[in-house]
Amino acid sequence: MVNGLYSSAVLMLVLLIAACQWVSLAEGARILAVQTVGAKSHWNFMSEVLRSLTDAGHSVTVFTPFPEGDRENYTEVDMSKEFSMKTDLNLEWIIEIFSRPVTYFYMLTVRDSMYCDAVYRNRKFDKLVHGDGDDSGRKFDLIIMEPRSLDCTSYLANALNLPIIYTIPTPMKTVSERSFTGHVSNPASISHITSLHAVPKTFVQRFANAALLVYSTLRTKYDGWIMKITYPKRYQLSPKVNPAVIFLNSHYITEASRPVLPNLIEIGGIHLKPKSKIPKVSKRYITFN
């Protein structure tokens, strides 16, 4: 009788422990994150998205060229050797490039190809994607990745058979909006991301905005098509995987009104630090009228 009760108690304890472990696993997602651009401003946005997830109890493994050190629920894989870093850039040069759309979109696809190549060139990442029969994808529940105009996210999602979430560290990139969402904003009311006006109001502005959208879309599609024919990469041959959710560094109080899809979530400012008091040493330089 006693032995029977003891056996039952042990069995219940084992089942309880197993149940607790199952609940723990169910509550926290295992996330694979990939930073596709070696630019600090892009990483600032991605890193805060990941921090909010780890603070909520989710487990994150991230491939990044900006390692900051592991912490609880957070593991980094250093990719700094594969990337050409974009830090301390000259602001005048950046403004000049973005103010010349023909130049910018001429180099966009080539630049995106370099970013994608850098990601897939990492040995640990390559082993994760192509594996060696160890079902690497089962270690994760979803993927978080910054998309580019040249799609190299679908290949990863297909290889691991996982849903993917996009993080975009800028307002919506109109040149890639259809690829990201399947939707194209009306150029008569929604400005192109490289336009010099927030909202097109005159006929000339609307016509120029439409022409800019057509040119940028055709240019990037053509360059991607030529690259796929002349020097195809494995990630270009993968079927398209649409994102489950898109986190956008934008907010309705700073951007003009525009239609958005239900899976597009604006989290603009998530990477900004809480305000603090002005240091005393600086107050003597401040005057009020």
C-alpha atoms as a printed R data frame, in Angstrom:
    type eleno elety resid chain resno      x      y       z
1   ATOM     1    CA   MET     A     1  0.000  0.000   0.000
2   ATOM     2    CA   VAL     A     2  2.749  2.405   1.019
3   ATOM     3    CA   ASN     A     3  4.807  1.432  -1.986
4   ATOM     4    CA   GLY     A     4  1.803  2.058  -4.186
5   ATOM     5    CA   LEU     A     5  1.246  5.530  -2.717
6   ATOM     6    CA   TYR     A     6  4.957  6.307  -3.040
7   ATOM     7    CA   SER     A     7  4.967  5.234  -6.668
8   ATOM     8    CA   SER     A     8  1.886  7.351  -7.368
9   ATOM     9    CA   ALA     A     9  3.451 10.384  -5.676
10  ATOM    10    CA   VAL     A    10  6.655 10.007  -7.674
11  ATOM    11    CA   LEU     A    11  4.654  9.656 -10.873
12  ATOM    12    CA   MET     A    12  2.636 12.788 -10.083
13  ATOM    13    CA   LEU     A    13  5.831 14.715  -9.311
14  ATOM    14    CA   VAL     A    14  7.390 13.664 -12.603
15  ATOM    15    CA   LEU     A    15  4.256 14.674 -14.491
16  ATOM    16    CA   LEU     A    16  4.135 18.012 -12.636
17  ATOM    17    CA   ILE     A    17  7.760 18.783 -13.482
18  ATOM    18    CA   ALA     A    18  7.165 17.831 -17.091
19  ATOM    19    CA   ALA     A    19  4.065 20.028 -17.197
20  ATOM    20    CA   CYS     A    20  5.946 22.988 -15.709
21  ATOM    21    CA   GLN     A    21  8.714 22.588 -18.247
22  ATOM    22    CA   TRP     A    22  6.173 22.420 -21.053
23  ATOM    23    CA   VAL     A    23  4.457 25.591 -19.861
24  ATOM    24    CA   SER     A    24  7.810 27.356 -19.570
25  ATOM    25    CA   LEU     A    25  8.678 26.451 -23.127
26  ATOM    26    CA   ALA     A    26  5.253 27.480 -24.367
27  ATOM    27    CA   GLU     A    27  5.481 30.901 -22.747
28  ATOM    28    CA   GLY     A    28  8.813 31.905 -24.307
29  ATOM    29    CA   ALA     A    29  9.518 31.839 -28.031
30  ATOM    30    CA   ARG     A    30 12.902 30.825 -29.408
31  ATOM    31    CA   ILE     A    31 13.832 33.552 -31.860
32  ATOM    32    CA   LEU     A    32 16.520 33.648 -34.532
33  ATOM    33    CA   ALA     A    33 17.450 37.231 -35.447
34  ATOM    34    CA   VAL     A    34 19.708 38.342 -38.297
35  ATOM    35    CA   GLN     A    35 21.108 41.843 -38.827
36  ATOM    36    CA   THR     A    36 21.619 42.294 -42.563
37  ATOM    37    CA   VAL     A    37 23.234 45.746 -42.627
38  ATOM    38    CA   GLY     A    38 26.525 46.774 -41.068
39  ATOM    39    CA   ALA     A    39 25.194 50.196 -40.106
40  ATOM    40    CA   LYS     A    40 24.916 51.244 -36.470
41  ATOM    41    CA   SER     A    41 21.648 53.140 -36.944
42  ATOM    42    CA   HIS     A    42 20.014 50.006 -38.345
43  ATOM    43    CA   TRP     A    43 21.343 47.928 -35.464
44  ATOM    44    CA   ASN     A    44 20.114 50.438 -32.862
45  ATOM    45    CA   PHE     A    45 16.547 49.776 -33.977
46  ATOM    46    CA   MET     A    46 16.918 46.003 -34.260
47  ATOM    47    CA   SER     A    47 18.710 45.668 -30.914
48  ATOM    48    CA   GLU     A    48 15.939 47.438 -29.007
49  ATOM    49    CA   VAL     A    49 13.307 45.236 -30.619
50  ATOM    50    CA   LEU     A    50 15.288 42.212 -29.459
51  ATOM    51    CA   ARG     A    51 15.812 43.682 -25.990
52  ATOM    52    CA   SER     A    52 12.070 44.134 -25.530
53  ATOM    53    CA   LEU     A    53 11.600 40.472 -26.462
54  ATOM    54    CA   THR     A    54 14.252 39.160 -24.076
55  ATOM    55    CA   ASP     A    55 12.863 41.353 -21.297
56  ATOM    56    CA   ALA     A    56  9.514 39.646 -21.893
57  ATOM    57    CA   GLY     A    57 11.122 36.237 -21.372
58  ATOM    58    CA   HIS     A    58 11.748 35.162 -24.957
59  ATOM    59    CA   SER     A    59 15.039 33.562 -25.981
60  ATOM    60    CA   VAL     A    60 16.967 35.302 -28.776
61  ATOM    61    CA   THR     A    61 19.949 34.156 -30.815
62  ATOM    62    CA   VAL     A    62 21.189 36.931 -33.083
63  ATOM    63    CA   PHE     A    63 23.756 37.082 -35.872
64  ATOM    64    CA   THR     A    64 25.100 40.633 -35.765
65  ATOM    65    CA   PRO     A    65 28.152 42.660 -36.847
66  ATOM    66    CA   PHE     A    66 27.771 44.740 -33.658
67  ATOM    67    CA   PRO     A    67 28.236 42.305 -30.754
68  ATOM    68    CA   GLU     A    68 27.480 43.779 -27.345
69  ATOM    69    CA   GLY     A    69 27.866 40.668 -25.193
70  ATOM    70    CA   ASP     A    70 25.563 37.848 -24.165
71  ATOM    71    CA   ARG     A    71 23.012 38.243 -21.392
72  ATOM    72    CA   GLU     A    72 20.090 36.296 -20.006
73  ATOM    73    CA   ASN     A    73 17.953 34.871 -22.831
74  ATOM    74    CA   TYR     A    74 20.268 36.537 -25.355
75  ATOM    75    CA   THR     A    75 23.088 34.954 -27.383
76  ATOM    76    CA   GLU     A    76 25.143 36.705 -30.050
77  ATOM    77    CA   VAL     A    77 27.093 35.366 -33.004
78  ATOM    78    CA   ASP     A    78 29.734 37.836 -34.185
79  ATOM    79    CA   MET     A    79 29.588 38.666 -37.913
80  ATOM    80    CA   SER     A    80 31.798 41.764 -37.858
81  ATOM    81    CA   LYS     A    81 34.485 40.099 -39.996
82  ATOM    82    CA   GLU     A    82 32.041 39.507 -42.840
83  ATOM    83    CA   PHE     A    83 30.647 43.042 -43.003
84  ATOM    84    CA   SER     A    84 31.958 46.316 -44.309
85  ATOM    85    CA   MET     A    85 30.950 48.621 -41.467
86  ATOM    86    CA   LYS     A    86 28.978 51.790 -42.162
87  ATOM    87    CA   THR     A    87 29.854 53.982 -39.196
88  ATOM    88    CA   ASP     A    88 30.926 57.620 -38.866
89  ATOM    89    CA   LEU     A    89 29.679 58.399 -42.366
90  ATOM    90    CA   ASN     A    90 29.806 61.932 -43.681
91  ATOM    91    CA   LEU     A    91 26.324 63.444 -43.415
92  ATOM    92    CA   GLU     A    92 26.830 65.672 -46.440
93  ATOM    93    CA   TRP     A    93 27.723 62.619 -48.545
94  ATOM    94    CA   ILE     A    94 24.622 60.743 -47.375
95  ATOM    95    CA   ILE     A    95 22.345 63.695 -48.147
96  ATOM    96    CA   GLU     A    96 23.943 64.071 -51.568
97  ATOM    97    CA   ILE     A    97 23.398 60.393 -52.424
98  ATOM    98    CA   PHE     A    98 19.772 60.360 -51.277
99  ATOM    99    CA   SER     A    99 19.046 63.606 -53.114
100 ATOM   100    CA   ARG     A   100 20.123 61.951 -56.377
101 ATOM   101    CA   PRO     A   101 17.691 59.036 -56.835
102 ATOM   102    CA   VAL     A   102 19.223 57.926 -60.133
103 ATOM   103    CA   THR     A   103 22.586 57.398 -58.436
104 ATOM   104    CA   TYR     A   104 21.065 55.883 -55.307
105 ATOM   105    CA   PHE     A   105 18.923 53.267 -57.047
106 ATOM   106    CA   TYR     A   106 21.711 52.480 -59.494
107 ATOM   107    CA   MET     A   107 23.842 51.254 -56.592
108 ATOM   108    CA   LEU     A   108 21.032 49.879 -54.387
109 ATOM   109    CA   THR     A   109 20.826 46.322 -55.732
110 ATOM   110    CA   VAL     A   110 24.596 45.869 -55.818
111 ATOM   111    CA   ARG     A   111 24.867 47.124 -52.258
112 ATOM   112    CA   ASP     A   112 22.057 44.851 -51.073
113 ATOM   113    CA   SER     A   113 23.753 41.908 -52.764
114 ATOM   114    CA   MET     A   114 26.915 42.675 -50.788
115 ATOM   115    CA   TYR     A   115 24.918 42.715 -47.537
116 ATOM   116    CA   CYS     A   116 23.200 39.415 -48.305
117 ATOM   117    CA   ASP     A   117 26.481 37.791 -49.336
118 ATOM   118    CA   ALA     A   118 28.061 38.909 -46.068
119 ATOM   119    CA   VAL     A   119 25.308 37.218 -44.059
120 ATOM   120    CA   TYR     A   120 25.416 33.908 -45.917
121 ATOM   121    CA   ARG     A   121 29.224 33.922 -45.960
122 ATOM   122    CA   ASN     A   122 29.385 33.429 -42.198
123 ATOM   123    CA   ARG     A   123 30.267 29.794 -41.471
124 ATOM   124    CA   LYS     A   124 28.005 29.407 -38.461
125 ATOM   125    CA   PHE     A   125 25.111 30.929 -40.347
126 ATOM   126    CA   ASP     A   126 25.760 28.716 -43.368
127 ATOM   127    CA   LYS     A   127 25.784 25.648 -41.133
128 ATOM   128    CA   LEU     A   128 22.532 26.758 -39.524
129 ATOM   129    CA   VAL     A   129 20.827 27.258 -42.883
130 ATOM   130    CA   HIS     A   130 22.098 24.228 -44.757
131 ATOM   131    CA   GLY     A   131 22.705 22.083 -41.696
132 ATOM   132    CA   ASP     A   132 24.138 18.641 -41.600
133 ATOM   133    CA   GLY     A   133 21.018 16.624 -40.941
134 ATOM   134    CA   ASP     A   134 20.562 17.925 -37.392
135 ATOM   135    CA   ASP     A   135 17.249 19.771 -38.001
136 ATOM   136    CA   SER     A   136 18.725 23.129 -36.990
137 ATOM   137    CA   GLY     A   137 15.485 24.927 -37.730
138 ATOM   138    CA   ARG     A   138 13.736 23.110 -34.886
139 ATOM   139    CA   LYS     A   139 15.829 25.078 -32.420
140 ATOM   140    CA   PHE     A   140 13.771 28.179 -33.244
141 ATOM   141    CA   ASP     A   141 10.145 29.199 -33.524
142 ATOM   142    CA   LEU     A   142 10.469 32.259 -35.768
143 ATOM   143    CA   ILE     A   143 12.907 34.557 -37.572
144 ATOM   144    CA   ILE     A   144 13.397 38.314 -37.224
145 ATOM   145    CA   MET     A   145 15.335 39.945 -40.040
146 ATOM   146    CA   GLU     A   146 15.741 43.297 -41.761
147 ATOM   147    CA   PRO     A   147 14.665 42.920 -45.406
148 ATOM   148    CA   ARG     A   148 16.435 44.397 -48.390
149 ATOM   149    CA   SER     A   149 15.190 45.303 -51.867
150 ATOM   150    CA   LEU     A   150 17.028 42.179 -53.027
151 ATOM   151    CA   ASP     A   151 15.198 39.373 -51.249
152 ATOM   152    CA   CYS     A   152 17.505 37.169 -49.214
153 ATOM   153    CA   THR     A   153 15.102 36.575 -46.331
154 ATOM   154    CA   SER     A   154 12.834 34.066 -48.068
155 ATOM   155    CA   TYR     A   155 15.680 31.600 -48.542
156 ATOM   156    CA   LEU     A   156 16.282 31.442 -44.794
157 ATOM   157    CA   ALA     A   157 12.570 31.120 -43.995
158 ATOM   158    CA   ASN     A   158 12.176 28.315 -46.532
159 ATOM   159    CA   ALA     A   159 15.318 26.509 -45.410
160 ATOM   160    CA   LEU     A   160 14.229 26.466 -41.756
161 ATOM   161    CA   ASN     A   161 10.488 26.298 -42.509
162 ATOM   162    CA   LEU     A   162  9.769 29.134 -40.079
163 ATOM   163    CA   PRO     A   163  7.618 32.284 -40.150
164 ATOM   164    CA   ILE     A   164  9.519 35.538 -40.521
165 ATOM   165    CA   ILE     A   165  9.107 39.016 -39.047
166 ATOM   166    CA   TYR     A   166 10.565 42.093 -40.737
167 ATOM   167    CA   THR     A   167 12.135 45.008 -38.897
168 ATOM   168    CA   ILE     A   168 12.471 48.145 -41.022
169 ATOM   169    CA   PRO     A   169 14.531 50.919 -39.353
170 ATOM   170    CA   THR     A   170 13.035 53.648 -41.569
171 ATOM   171    CA   PRO     A   171  9.576 54.698 -42.702
172 ATOM   172    CA   MET     A   172  8.137 52.386 -45.340
173 ATOM   173    CA   LYS     A   173 10.458 51.996 -48.325
174 ATOM   174    CA   THR     A   174  8.089 52.758 -51.175
175 ATOM   175    CA   VAL     A   175 10.389 51.125 -53.710
176 ATOM   176    CA   SER     A   176 10.040 47.792 -51.875
177 ATOM   177    CA   GLU     A   177  6.544 48.200 -50.452
178 ATOM   178    CA   ARG     A   178  4.913 45.814 -52.900
179 ATOM   179    CA   SER     A   179  7.558 43.168 -52.248
180 ATOM   180    CA   PHE     A   180  7.138 43.540 -48.488
181 ATOM   181    CA   THR     A   181  3.349 43.860 -48.266
182 ATOM   182    CA   GLY     A   182  1.815 43.189 -51.679
183 ATOM   183    CA   HIS     A   183  0.470 46.746 -51.615
184 ATOM   184    CA   VAL     A   184  1.503 49.864 -53.544
185 ATOM   185    CA   SER     A   185  0.670 53.274 -52.106
186 ATOM   186    CA   ASN     A   186 -0.915 55.790 -54.463
187 ATOM   187    CA   PRO     A   187  1.881 58.164 -55.600
188 ATOM   188    CA   ALA     A   188 -0.702 60.938 -55.959
189 ATOM   189    CA   SER     A   189 -1.041 61.092 -52.180
190 ATOM   190    CA   ILE     A   190  1.909 59.171 -50.668
191 ATOM   191    CA   SER     A   191  5.403 60.547 -51.180
192 ATOM   192    CA   HIS     A   192  8.285 58.392 -52.303
193 ATOM   193    CA   ILE     A   193 10.862 57.841 -49.571
194 ATOM   194    CA   THR     A   194 13.414 59.925 -51.507
195 ATOM   195    CA   SER     A   195 11.001 62.743 -52.365
196 ATOM   196    CA   LEU     A   196 11.763 66.248 -51.172
197 ATOM   197    CA   HIS     A   197  8.174 66.852 -50.037
198 ATOM   198    CA   ALA     A   198  6.210 65.138 -47.261
199 ATOM   199    CA   VAL     A   199  2.926 65.144 -49.189
200 ATOM   200    CA   PRO     A   200  2.581 65.765 -52.951
201 ATOM   201    CA   LYS     A   201  0.133 68.626 -53.442
202 ATOM   202    CA   THR     A   202  0.650 70.091 -56.911
203 ATOM   203    CA   PHE     A   203  0.334 68.318 -60.244
204 ATOM   204    CA   VAL     A   204  4.079 68.621 -60.826
205 ATOM   205    CA   GLN     A   205  4.869 67.056 -57.445
206 ATOM   206    CA   ARG     A   206  2.449 64.186 -58.023
207 ATOM   207    CA   PHE     A   207  3.752 63.538 -61.519
208 ATOM   208    CA   ALA     A   208  7.371 63.618 -60.330
209 ATOM   209    CA   ASN     A   209  6.467 61.354 -57.418
210 ATOM   210    CA   ALA     A   210  4.814 58.819 -59.729
211 ATOM   211    CA   ALA     A   211  7.773 58.925 -62.115
212 ATOM   212    CA   LEU     A   212 10.159 58.371 -59.220
213 ATOM   213    CA   LEU     A   213  8.167 55.367 -58.014
214 ATOM   214    CA   VAL     A   214  8.081 53.826 -61.488
215 ATOM   215    CA   TYR     A   215 11.781 54.413 -62.081
216 ATOM   216    CA   SER     A   216 12.940 53.080 -58.706
217 ATOM   217    CA   THR     A   217 10.737 49.991 -58.975
218 ATOM   218    CA   LEU     A   218 11.769 49.142 -62.532
219 ATOM   219    CA   ARG     A   219 15.422 49.878 -61.828
220 ATOM   220    CA   THR     A   220 15.673 47.574 -58.809
221 ATOM   221    CA   LYS     A   221 13.633 44.829 -60.507
222 ATOM   222    CA   TYR     A   222 15.769 45.022 -63.646
223 ATOM   223    CA   ASP     A   223 19.043 44.966 -61.723
224 ATOM   224    CA   GLY     A   224 17.856 42.003 -59.661
225 ATOM   225    CA   TRP     A   225 16.771 40.167 -62.819
226 ATOM   226    CA   ILE     A   226 20.122 40.784 -64.527
227 ATOM   227    CA   MET     A   227 21.980 39.622 -61.427
228 ATOM   228    CA   LYS     A   228 19.823 36.493 -61.240
229 ATOM   229    CA   ILE     A   229 20.663 35.611 -64.854
230 ATOM   230    CA   THR     A   230 24.344 36.512 -64.969
231 ATOM   231    CA   TYR     A   231 25.482 35.588 -61.467
232 ATOM   232    CA   PRO     A   232 22.659 33.835 -59.584
233 ATOM   233    CA   LYS     A   233 22.897 33.366 -55.835
234 ATOM   234    CA   ARG     A   234 21.161 30.576 -53.955
235 ATOM   235    CA   TYR     A   235 19.054 32.994 -51.957
236 ATOM   236    CA   GLN     A   236 17.669 34.523 -55.176
237 ATOM   237    CA   LEU     A   237 16.213 31.207 -56.334
238 ATOM   238    CA   SER     A   238 13.975 30.686 -53.310
239 ATOM   239    CA   PRO     A   239 10.173 31.079 -53.451
240 ATOM   240    CA   LYS     A   240  8.882 34.248 -51.830
241 ATOM   241    CA   VAL     A   241  7.902 34.050 -48.148
242 ATOM   242    CA   ASN     A   242  5.707 36.901 -46.972
243 ATOM   243    CA   PRO     A   243  6.349 38.331 -43.506
244 ATOM   244    CA   ALA     A   244  3.899 37.490 -40.746
245 ATOM   245    CA   VAL     A   245  4.470 40.890 -39.115
246 ATOM   246    CA   ILE     A   246  6.395 44.043 -40.055
247 ATOM   247    CA   PHE     A   247  7.837 46.279 -37.329
248 ATOM   248    CA   LEU     A   248  8.330 49.747 -38.788
249 ATOM   249    CA   ASN     A   249 10.377 52.595 -37.348
250 ATOM   250    CA   SER     A   250  7.622 55.098 -37.964
251 ATOM   251    CA   HIS     A   251  4.733 56.732 -36.127
252 ATOM   252    CA   TYR     A   252  1.561 58.483 -37.196
253 ATOM   253    CA   ILE     A   253  2.477 61.661 -35.313
254 ATOM   254    CA   THR     A   254  5.661 62.128 -37.373
255 ATOM   255    CA   GLU     A   255  4.560 60.756 -40.744
256 ATOM   256    CA   ALA     A   256  1.850 61.814 -43.146
257 ATOM   257    CA   SER     A   257 -1.321 59.721 -43.161
258 ATOM   258    CA   ARG     A   258 -1.195 56.630 -45.333
259 ATOM   259    CA   PRO     A   259 -3.037 53.308 -45.608
260 ATOM   260    CA   VAL     A   260 -1.379 50.442 -43.754
261 ATOM   261    CA   LEU     A   261 -2.001 46.720 -43.609
262 ATOM   262    CA   PRO     A   262 -3.091 44.987 -40.382
263 ATOM   263    CA   ASN     A   263  0.243 43.181 -39.990
264 ATOM   264    CA   LEU     A   264  2.264 46.412 -40.149
265 ATOM   265    CA   ILE     A   265  3.010 47.696 -36.659
266 ATOM   266    CA   GLU     A   266  4.541 51.127 -36.131
267 ATOM   267    CA   ILE     A   267  7.004 51.180 -33.243
268 ATOM   268    CA   GLY     A   268  8.841 54.381 -34.063
269 ATOM   269    CA   GLY     A   269 11.109 55.582 -31.276
270 ATOM   270    CA   ILE     A   270 11.524 52.213 -29.569
271 ATOM   271    CA   HIS     A   271 15.294 52.704 -29.746
272 ATOM   272    CA   LEU     A   272 15.231 56.129 -28.080
273 ATOM   273    CA   LYS     A   273 16.516 56.358 -24.541
274 ATOM   274    CA   PRO     A   274 14.395 57.812 -21.703
275 ATOM   275    CA   LYS     A   275 14.846 61.518 -21.175
276 ATOM   276    CA   SER     A   276 17.183 62.634 -18.412
277 ATOM   277    CA   LYS     A   277 17.961 65.884 -16.661
278 ATOM   278    CA   ILE     A   278 20.280 68.373 -18.299
279 ATOM   279    CA   PRO     A   279 23.721 68.147 -16.673
280 ATOM   280    CA   LYS     A   280 24.497 71.098 -14.426
281 ATOM   281    CA   VAL     A   281 27.683 71.835 -16.318
282 ATOM   282    CA   SER     A   282 25.616 72.547 -19.437
283 ATOM   283    CA   LYS     A   283 23.029 74.877 -17.900
284 ATOM   284    CA   ARG     A   284 25.300 77.914 -18.018
285 ATOM   285    CA   TYR     A   285 25.378 77.632 -21.805
286 ATOM   286    CA   ILE     A   286 21.596 77.779 -22.051
287 ATOM   287    CA   THR     A   287 19.746 81.087 -22.174
288 ATOM   288    CA   PHE     A   288 16.029 81.690 -22.298
289 ATOM   289    CA   ASN     A   289 14.325 84.628 -23.961
